């Protein structure tokens, strides 16, 4: 549910904030007051394309912000919305609400946020798509699309979803196997060449047999071999200084006493002293002697491990060249070469153009196609049954919307196998039972299309709760009794959902639980608008204004008050 909306510098609205509640909310106001801007702002929250023309003249950017609560939603929808938010690193606030926003700069650039986290506009749309649905004139046009009509039918019957998922899994498996078969039969020459190339490359890598990390180790070893004489001299000199020339194998000459001997003599001399301070110093010299002993042992091992084989360097350099040959051709380093070889071997294992392999694959494709066809038939059967029921229910709704003889039928035709099945769905409308139903695109006027869309939404949303449904000028081209029926349907739809309606009809506005008025102020230099909630006499006055401008007439106000009273009684009975 949309708990609050704030608009800044959007069109003619400099700043407006409105708290929204459950039930039916209507937006009314004079033409050009900015009602459409409110819907445009909500569309921005659904990830729609941002346009610089939406930014109020003379300002740098427009901002639309909405606070959404998922607490009243169906568990599946609430979980899906929360998952999108969590994936974006966003969390609900202390009120359990997600604050989403969209800013549009005068340059046309825009930014989107969910609970303060910057997200792509597509992610914002994915999140609000579970919470907010907008119906406007453009949406009516989309209703004529076969894809939208198919989606409406699938949405009507909740059991279709599982059948569609099962079909899509079978379709994907068949499609992948069929592509593989076509590749093997139609691209046999190219595949044979690929087999030769992969076989040669794998053999070349296997002949060298690189080990992971070997290239790095070789660099270290080659550097040591190239500097082996200098390393041996340095280590030997240090060893001679610590333990004497004899211990160092003659790497240093002279009669100077070894460092270890002198430190030992000094430690013994101090340790035998009766003075505590000297004893402590002697103890520390003992530690130095121990360290020298450890260093001496490690230097001895280092010298012993230095290679003596003058051919070892040449062998390592040759090995390095072999590895470089591989890294020039297959990957930047040895680890990459090994990974490339594994991938190539996997690809090679899949390429088998032998007659036996092709025949086995052909049998597999046939079996997978049979499974797909069976799943499609199950899906079609469910859709045909749902189409009959949906057509009957929409017809009943239309007859209650001042189309007493109209009849809607939902036709399911066979089509090519696609991701959505082997069906094409078409909504058809007949003005009476004597005439053959015709496609909506050719048979429905704007007002009729509005009522068809409303009837569909009343039925499709009948099993949902907590969603926010926005209707923009859904009552265009409608008046009189039809307007009352539309108001009644919207009020019924708002029993379990939040419904927001932009309307110019007092008969519809009278059914609202909350009435918001978009007021326009025309100045010398600019036009500004604000949003205020109406109640009591203010609401009566607004309805009177909508009744052909009768707000300054006692008769008009009396008519408006009566309209409100009757609508309130109707809603009370409806929600008993």
XYZ file of C-alpha atoms in Angstrom:
576
model
C 0.000 0.000 0.000
C 1.172 3.530 -0.767
C 1.199 5.308 2.599
C 2.472 8.723 1.528
C 3.510 10.574 -1.591
C 5.631 13.720 -1.896
C 6.084 15.648 -5.145
C 8.609 18.447 -5.659
C 8.903 20.611 -8.802
C 6.982 18.229 -11.033
C 5.096 20.092 -13.753
C 2.906 22.765 -12.176
C 3.346 21.325 -8.666
C 6.137 23.099 -6.710
C 5.661 20.897 -3.655
C 2.837 18.696 -2.408
C 2.540 15.939 0.184
C -0.427 13.651 0.715
C -0.970 10.878 3.218
C -2.916 8.038 1.663
C -5.029 5.420 3.353
C -6.635 2.133 2.420
C -9.860 2.090 0.440
C -10.814 4.355 -2.446
C -8.995 7.666 -2.929
C -10.071 10.080 -5.660
C -8.115 12.967 -7.153
C -10.188 15.799 -8.589
C -9.479 19.307 -9.829
C -9.912 21.642 -12.747
C -8.377 20.881 -16.106
C -4.673 21.730 -16.057
C -4.513 21.734 -12.260
C -1.961 18.939 -12.208
C -3.956 15.748 -11.579
C -2.079 14.036 -14.375
C 1.231 15.116 -12.822
C 0.420 13.035 -9.756
C -0.021 9.978 -11.961
C 3.097 10.903 -13.950
C 5.000 10.968 -10.682
C 3.700 7.519 -9.762
C 4.700 6.278 -13.206
C 8.240 7.466 -12.523
C 8.227 5.258 -9.419
C 7.425 2.283 -11.651
C 10.672 2.810 -13.564
C 9.118 4.517 -16.583
C 11.319 6.682 -18.772
C 12.131 10.066 -17.246
C 11.734 13.181 -19.389
C 13.192 16.615 -18.779
C 9.841 18.184 -19.729
C 8.419 16.942 -16.418
C 10.711 19.273 -14.443
C 9.048 22.499 -13.330
C 10.253 25.473 -15.370
C 13.041 27.391 -13.649
C 14.065 24.553 -11.304
C 16.989 22.137 -11.482
C 15.213 18.877 -10.748
C 11.919 17.206 -9.917
C 11.609 14.606 -7.161
C 8.832 12.110 -6.510
C 8.928 10.078 -3.315
C 6.591 7.367 -2.062
C 6.444 5.331 1.132
C 5.215 1.771 0.504
C 4.116 -0.792 3.061
C 4.086 -4.510 2.191
C 2.346 -5.639 5.373
C -1.116 -5.979 3.812
C 0.000 -7.689 0.603
C -0.424 -11.334 -0.293
C 2.515 -13.326 1.078
C 3.854 -14.112 -2.402
C 3.798 -10.480 -3.556
C 5.224 -9.191 -0.277
C 8.021 -11.758 -0.403
C 8.841 -10.946 -4.022
C 9.003 -7.197 -3.315
C 11.116 -7.722 -0.189
C 13.478 -9.972 -2.166
C 14.055 -7.241 -4.769
C 14.740 -4.693 -2.015
C 17.084 -7.067 -0.206
C 18.944 -7.770 -3.430
C 19.522 -4.017 -3.764
C 20.758 -3.789 -0.158
C 17.652 -1.880 0.979
C 15.724 -2.413 4.195
C 12.348 -1.294 5.518
C 12.358 1.565 8.033
C 11.097 1.483 11.619
C 7.514 1.731 10.322
C 7.952 -1.318 8.118
C 7.862 0.883 5.011
C 10.158 1.194 2.020
C 10.743 4.766 0.860
C 11.315 4.862 -2.890
C 12.216 7.958 -4.881
C 13.000 9.127 -8.378
C 14.682 12.394 -9.260
C 14.775 13.927 -12.738
C 17.159 16.748 -13.557
C 16.416 19.459 -16.094
C 19.080 17.858 -18.297
C 17.007 14.668 -18.477
C 19.252 12.536 -16.257
C 17.506 10.652 -13.487
C 18.312 8.661 -10.352
C 16.305 6.063 -8.456
C 16.511 4.977 -4.815
C 14.983 2.322 -2.591
C 15.316 3.147 1.130
C 18.283 5.380 0.360
C 20.075 2.834 -1.838
C 20.796 3.941 -5.394
C 19.343 1.440 -7.872
C 18.763 1.283 -11.636
C 15.339 2.460 -12.779
C 14.610 -1.122 -13.893
C 15.169 -2.394 -10.346
C 12.893 0.316 -8.993
C 10.245 -0.794 -11.470
C 10.720 -4.433 -10.503
C 10.196 -3.532 -6.830
C 7.130 -1.316 -7.271
C 5.744 -3.698 -9.890
C 4.729 -5.982 -7.021
C 3.014 -3.113 -5.192
C 1.613 -0.673 -7.734
C -0.409 -1.062 -10.940
C -1.370 1.951 -13.072
C -4.223 1.948 -15.578
C -4.514 4.846 -17.990
C -5.353 5.541 -21.593
C -2.043 4.104 -22.764
C -2.718 1.003 -20.676
C -6.072 0.659 -22.424
C -4.225 0.586 -25.721
C -1.889 -2.069 -24.359
C -4.957 -4.130 -23.477
C -5.434 -4.593 -27.231
C -2.062 -6.365 -27.411
C -2.321 -10.170 -27.749
C 0.466 -10.573 -25.180
C -1.432 -8.471 -22.639
C -4.640 -10.381 -23.280
C -2.824 -13.684 -22.786
C -1.303 -12.365 -19.549
C -4.754 -11.299 -18.323
C -6.166 -14.784 -18.921
C -3.224 -16.456 -17.155
C -3.622 -14.074 -14.243
C -7.313 -14.964 -13.933
C -6.723 -18.650 -13.190
C -4.023 -19.158 -10.507
C -3.589 -22.837 -11.505
C -2.319 -21.821 -14.948
C 0.960 -20.520 -13.481
C 2.239 -23.983 -12.498
C 1.217 -25.454 -15.871
C 2.978 -22.604 -17.662
C 6.163 -23.165 -15.646
C 6.114 -26.888 -16.504
C 5.611 -26.097 -20.183
C 8.424 -23.534 -20.222
C 10.847 -26.063 -18.719
C 9.924 -28.601 -21.427
C 10.092 -25.930 -24.147
C 13.561 -24.775 -23.062
C 14.910 -28.360 -22.966
C 13.509 -29.117 -26.435
C 14.763 -25.837 -27.863
C 18.315 -26.390 -26.609
C 18.450 -29.993 -27.873
C 16.926 -29.016 -31.220
C 19.520 -26.272 -31.674
C 22.276 -28.766 -30.895
C 20.882 -31.180 -33.490
C 20.692 -28.473 -36.154
C 24.254 -27.404 -35.385
C 25.513 -30.964 -35.756
C 23.735 -31.588 -39.041
C 23.901 -28.172 -40.710
C 27.347 -27.130 -39.499
C 29.123 -30.450 -39.733
C 32.129 -29.008 -41.582
C 32.569 -26.134 -39.133
C 32.250 -28.504 -36.181
C 34.811 -30.887 -37.682
C 37.246 -27.983 -37.995
C 36.523 -26.965 -34.403
C 37.200 -30.554 -33.267
C 40.588 -30.506 -35.021
C 41.511 -27.169 -33.474
C 40.497 -28.192 -29.972
C 42.232 -31.563 -30.267
C 45.470 -29.926 -31.390
C 45.323 -27.299 -28.638
C 44.635 -29.832 -25.885
C 47.488 -32.062 -27.137
C 49.834 -29.058 -27.221
C 48.991 -28.126 -23.643
C 49.222 -31.723 -22.444
C 52.661 -32.099 -24.020
C 53.948 -29.209 -21.927
C 51.829 -30.327 -18.918
C 51.938 -27.054 -17.000
C 51.361 -27.069 -13.243
C 49.393 -24.280 -11.583
C 51.731 -21.628 -10.161
C 54.713 -23.091 -12.006
C 55.382 -19.905 -13.979
C 55.737 -17.851 -10.780
C 57.988 -20.444 -9.144
C 60.206 -20.548 -12.217
C 60.800 -16.804 -12.106
C 61.974 -17.080 -8.498
C 64.233 -20.065 -9.195
C 65.737 -18.531 -12.335
C 66.572 -15.341 -10.452
C 68.359 -17.422 -7.784
C 70.297 -19.440 -10.340
C 71.405 -16.329 -12.179
C 72.713 -14.843 -8.910
C 73.938 -18.121 -7.340
C 77.602 -17.061 -7.019
C 76.763 -13.761 -5.388
C 74.294 -15.486 -3.071
C 76.873 -18.129 -2.059
C 79.507 -15.463 -1.348
C 77.121 -13.340 0.717
C 75.856 -16.257 2.776
C 79.372 -17.660 3.254
C 80.778 -14.337 4.428
C 77.960 -13.953 6.925
C 78.450 -17.502 8.161
C 82.194 -16.949 8.565
C 81.554 -13.798 10.569
C 79.248 -15.689 12.910
C 81.023 -19.048 13.275
C 84.491 -18.471 11.799
C 86.199 -19.133 8.488
C 86.545 -22.835 9.090
C 82.786 -23.271 9.688
C 82.096 -21.287 6.523
C 84.156 -23.626 4.392
C 86.847 -21.078 3.739
C 84.599 -18.342 2.381
C 86.346 -15.832 4.655
C 89.934 -15.607 5.841
C 91.575 -14.042 8.866
C 92.307 -14.613 12.504
C 89.441 -12.549 13.889
C 87.388 -14.424 16.446
C 83.891 -15.565 15.427
C 80.936 -13.450 16.500
C 79.297 -16.413 18.217
C 82.478 -17.043 20.242
C 82.859 -13.437 21.344
C 79.163 -13.161 22.286
C 79.463 -16.414 24.255
C 82.534 -15.150 26.139
C 80.750 -11.889 26.975
C 77.628 -13.728 28.137
C 79.680 -16.046 30.421
C 81.593 -13.118 31.888
C 78.459 -11.195 32.798
C 76.456 -14.174 33.974
C 79.110 -15.059 36.572
C 79.005 -11.541 38.011
C 77.456 -10.951 41.453
C 75.743 -7.769 40.187
C 72.088 -8.273 39.210
C 72.246 -5.744 36.396
C 75.232 -7.476 34.800
C 73.551 -10.839 35.209
C 70.511 -9.517 33.374
C 72.708 -8.227 30.556
C 74.424 -11.594 30.426
C 71.066 -13.283 30.075
C 70.197 -11.013 27.158
C 73.526 -11.808 25.485
C 72.625 -15.465 25.884
C 69.489 -14.789 23.867
C 71.637 -13.094 21.204
C 73.857 -16.160 21.082
C 70.781 -18.340 20.547
C 69.613 -16.122 17.692
C 73.067 -16.256 16.104
C 72.959 -20.046 16.357
C 69.587 -20.128 14.553
C 70.804 -17.753 11.847
C 73.937 -19.811 11.416
C 71.930 -23.004 10.949
C 69.625 -21.357 8.367
C 72.601 -19.880 6.477
C 74.185 -23.321 6.368
C 71.003 -24.823 4.928
C 70.710 -21.967 2.414
C 74.268 -22.526 1.154
C 73.763 -26.298 1.035
C 70.576 -25.904 -1.030
C 72.118 -23.620 -3.635
C 72.326 -25.534 -6.947
C 75.694 -26.646 -8.218
C 74.415 -27.920 -11.580
C 75.321 -25.309 -14.187
C 72.853 -26.961 -16.639
C 69.891 -26.377 -14.286
C 69.567 -22.717 -15.291
C 69.424 -23.627 -18.971
C 66.764 -26.263 -18.295
C 64.618 -23.784 -16.360
C 64.938 -21.120 -19.033
C 63.826 -23.640 -21.640
C 60.863 -24.608 -19.459
C 59.931 -20.947 -19.064
C 59.888 -20.537 -22.855
C 57.561 -23.543 -23.206
C 55.139 -22.001 -20.704
C 55.340 -18.595 -22.396
C 54.397 -20.244 -25.680
C 51.181 -21.463 -24.040
C 50.400 -18.162 -22.306
C 50.829 -16.282 -25.592
C 48.224 -18.509 -27.277
C 45.655 -19.469 -24.658
C 45.685 -17.269 -21.544
C 47.758 -14.611 -19.732
C 49.120 -17.067 -17.135
C 49.476 -20.797 -16.476
C 46.359 -20.907 -14.292
C 44.380 -19.465 -17.202
C 45.883 -21.998 -19.619
C 44.796 -24.865 -17.357
C 41.283 -23.409 -17.098
C 41.127 -22.940 -20.888
C 42.163 -26.563 -21.397
C 39.389 -27.785 -19.076
C 36.801 -25.685 -20.928
C 38.071 -26.887 -24.306
C 37.898 -30.522 -23.180
C 34.317 -30.026 -22.025
C 33.375 -28.458 -25.347
C 35.144 -31.242 -27.271
C 33.225 -33.883 -25.332
C 29.941 -32.300 -26.464
C 30.887 -32.247 -30.147
C 30.168 -35.590 -31.671
C 29.089 -35.532 -35.307
C 29.164 -39.289 -35.789
C 26.068 -40.890 -37.305
C 25.318 -42.732 -34.081
C 25.561 -39.580 -31.936
C 23.360 -37.607 -34.331
C 20.752 -40.353 -34.373
C 20.712 -40.543 -30.572
C 20.287 -36.779 -30.385
C 17.505 -36.893 -32.955
C 15.651 -39.415 -30.779
C 16.171 -37.230 -27.739
C 14.803 -34.174 -29.571
C 11.721 -36.139 -30.642
C 11.085 -37.271 -27.053
C 11.534 -33.737 -25.714
C 9.185 -32.347 -28.354
C 6.576 -34.911 -27.417
C 6.874 -33.826 -23.785
C 6.583 -30.164 -24.782
C 3.501 -30.822 -26.923
C 1.844 -32.692 -24.055
C 2.585 -29.850 -21.628
C 1.256 -27.335 -24.156
C -1.962 -29.326 -24.549
C -2.464 -29.327 -20.772
C -1.867 -25.574 -20.709
C -4.265 -24.973 -23.609
C -6.992 -27.025 -21.928
C -6.691 -24.945 -18.754
C -6.743 -21.701 -20.748
C -9.813 -22.680 -22.745
C -11.716 -23.479 -19.558
C -10.557 -20.247 -17.914
C -11.421 -18.243 -21.039
C -15.021 -19.385 -20.923
C -15.376 -18.451 -17.258
C -13.557 -15.130 -17.630
C -15.751 -14.094 -20.580
C -18.907 -14.837 -18.629
C -17.751 -12.938 -15.539
C -16.627 -9.870 -17.504
C -19.935 -9.878 -19.371
C -21.809 -9.729 -16.067
C -19.636 -6.809 -14.941
C -20.154 -4.950 -18.222
C -23.886 -5.311 -17.944
C -23.619 -3.620 -14.563
C -21.613 -0.816 -16.162
C -24.487 0.409 -18.340
C -23.703 -2.008 -21.172
C -26.730 -4.238 -20.555
C -26.574 -6.207 -23.786
C -22.803 -6.319 -24.278
C -21.041 -9.659 -24.361
C -17.307 -10.276 -23.988
C -15.770 -13.489 -25.219
C -12.230 -14.721 -24.731
C -11.036 -16.749 -27.716
C -8.056 -19.096 -27.496
C -6.453 -19.902 -30.862
C -3.610 -22.217 -31.753
C -0.270 -20.569 -32.508
C 3.361 -21.508 -32.943
C 5.195 -22.877 -29.932
C 6.740 -19.999 -27.990
C 7.925 -19.454 -24.445
C 4.308 -18.781 -23.407
C 2.792 -21.882 -24.989
C 1.030 -22.646 -28.246
C -1.918 -20.292 -27.716
C -2.996 -16.863 -28.902
C -5.664 -15.135 -26.830
C -8.066 -12.548 -28.217
C -10.674 -10.533 -26.327
C -13.776 -9.871 -28.399
C -16.734 -7.607 -27.694
C -20.278 -7.722 -29.072
C -22.743 -4.883 -28.375
C -25.553 -7.445 -28.078
C -26.143 -11.174 -28.214
C -27.363 -11.057 -31.807
C -24.027 -9.849 -33.197
C -20.819 -11.762 -33.536
C -18.115 -10.570 -31.106
C -15.340 -8.581 -32.776
C -11.767 -7.860 -31.575
C -11.522 -5.031 -29.065
C -9.236 -3.084 -31.370
C -11.981 -2.733 -33.959
C -15.190 -2.915 -31.942
C -14.712 -0.904 -28.732
C -14.963 2.858 -28.316
C -12.811 4.677 -25.782
C -15.540 4.605 -23.149
C -16.285 0.922 -23.780
C -12.605 0.071 -23.601
C -12.398 1.860 -20.241
C -15.267 -0.189 -18.891
C -13.822 -3.454 -20.235
C -10.523 -2.680 -18.509
C -12.276 -1.799 -15.260
C -14.415 -4.945 -15.397
C -11.305 -7.038 -15.996
C -9.437 -5.413 -13.114
C -12.386 -5.888 -10.734
C -12.370 -9.601 -11.537
C -8.606 -10.134 -11.735
C -7.970 -8.267 -8.483
C -10.855 -9.899 -6.671
C -8.592 -12.507 -5.076
C -5.747 -10.116 -4.187
C -5.347 -7.826 -1.198
C -3.149 -4.922 -0.191
C -2.189 -3.892 -3.736
C -2.271 -0.284 -4.938
C -4.277 0.200 -8.131
C -4.227 3.564 -9.912
C -6.849 4.487 -12.525
C -6.196 7.584 -14.603
C -9.312 8.904 -16.382
C -10.798 5.398 -16.486
C -14.205 7.084 -16.684
C -13.388 9.096 -19.827
C -16.358 9.262 -22.160
C -18.710 7.953 -19.469
C -21.532 9.701 -17.625
C -24.892 9.281 -15.927
C -25.767 5.796 -14.714
C -22.528 4.392 -16.104
C -20.565 6.764 -13.883
C -22.451 5.575 -10.794
C -21.731 1.970 -11.695
C -18.042 2.741 -12.202
C -17.919 4.407 -8.790
C -19.621 1.372 -7.256
C -17.145 -1.057 -8.923
C -14.166 0.989 -7.803
C -15.491 1.067 -4.251
C -15.951 -2.702 -4.332
C -12.446 -3.154 -5.695
C -11.177 -0.985 -2.843
C -12.605 -3.351 -0.230
C -9.382 -5.368 -0.187
C -7.050 -3.084 -2.151
C -5.938 0.523 -2.170
C -7.506 2.207 -5.213
C -6.486 5.687 -6.406
C -8.604 7.258 -9.150
C -8.164 10.448 -11.151
C -11.707 11.416 -12.114
C -13.799 14.273 -13.462
C -17.108 12.636 -12.553
C -18.875 13.569 -9.292
C -20.707 10.219 -9.339
C -17.329 8.449 -9.033
C -15.833 10.929 -6.552
C -18.817 10.495 -4.222
C -17.791 6.876 -3.533
C -14.348 7.822 -2.231
C -13.139 7.102 1.282
C -10.569 9.880 0.799
C -11.045 12.868 -1.498
C -7.916 14.758 -2.615
C -8.286 18.005 -4.525
C -5.579 19.373 -6.816
C -6.001 23.151 -6.638
C -4.556 25.503 -9.264
C -3.338 29.031 -8.587
C -2.755 31.174 -11.675
C -0.359 34.071 -11.014
C 1.032 36.754 -13.270
C 4.227 34.827 -13.933
C 3.445 31.207 -13.221
C 0.877 28.520 -12.469
C 1.193 26.477 -9.280
C -0.815 23.608 -7.880
C -1.158 21.931 -4.501
C -2.915 18.866 -3.116
C -5.368 19.131 -0.200
C -7.724 16.603 1.381
C -11.378 17.590 1.319
C -14.022 16.743 3.872
C -17.370 18.050 5.044
C -18.612 21.178 3.306
C -15.440 21.481 1.214
C -16.133 18.112 -0.330
C -19.755 18.985 -1.004
C -18.625 22.191 -2.686
C -16.151 20.323 -4.902
C -18.782 17.809 -5.994
C -21.128 20.697 -6.736
C -18.428 22.304 -8.878
C -18.025 19.022 -10.752
C -21.799 19.012 -11.334
C -21.511 21.466 -14.238
C -20.011 24.248 -12.104
C -22.847 24.450 -9.579
C -20.656 25.136 -6.506
C -22.214 28.585 -6.015
C -25.752 27.216 -6.194
C -27.791 25.967 -3.231
C -29.440 23.479 -5.572
C -26.050 22.228 -6.751
C -24.784 21.794 -3.192
C -27.980 19.987 -2.192
C -27.578 17.666 -5.175
C -23.931 17.036 -4.201
C -24.873 16.303 -0.588
C -27.526 13.847 -1.745
C -25.008 12.192 -4.069
C -22.586 11.755 -1.162
C -25.284 10.362 1.109
C -26.447 7.779 -1.415
C -22.892 6.698 -2.195
C -22.107 6.310 1.519
C -25.194 4.136 2.013
C -24.269 2.060 -1.039
C -20.712 1.511 0.218
C -21.941 0.607 3.701
C -24.192 -2.120 2.276
C -21.419 -3.322 0.002
C -18.981 -3.783 2.893
C -21.355 -5.300 5.429
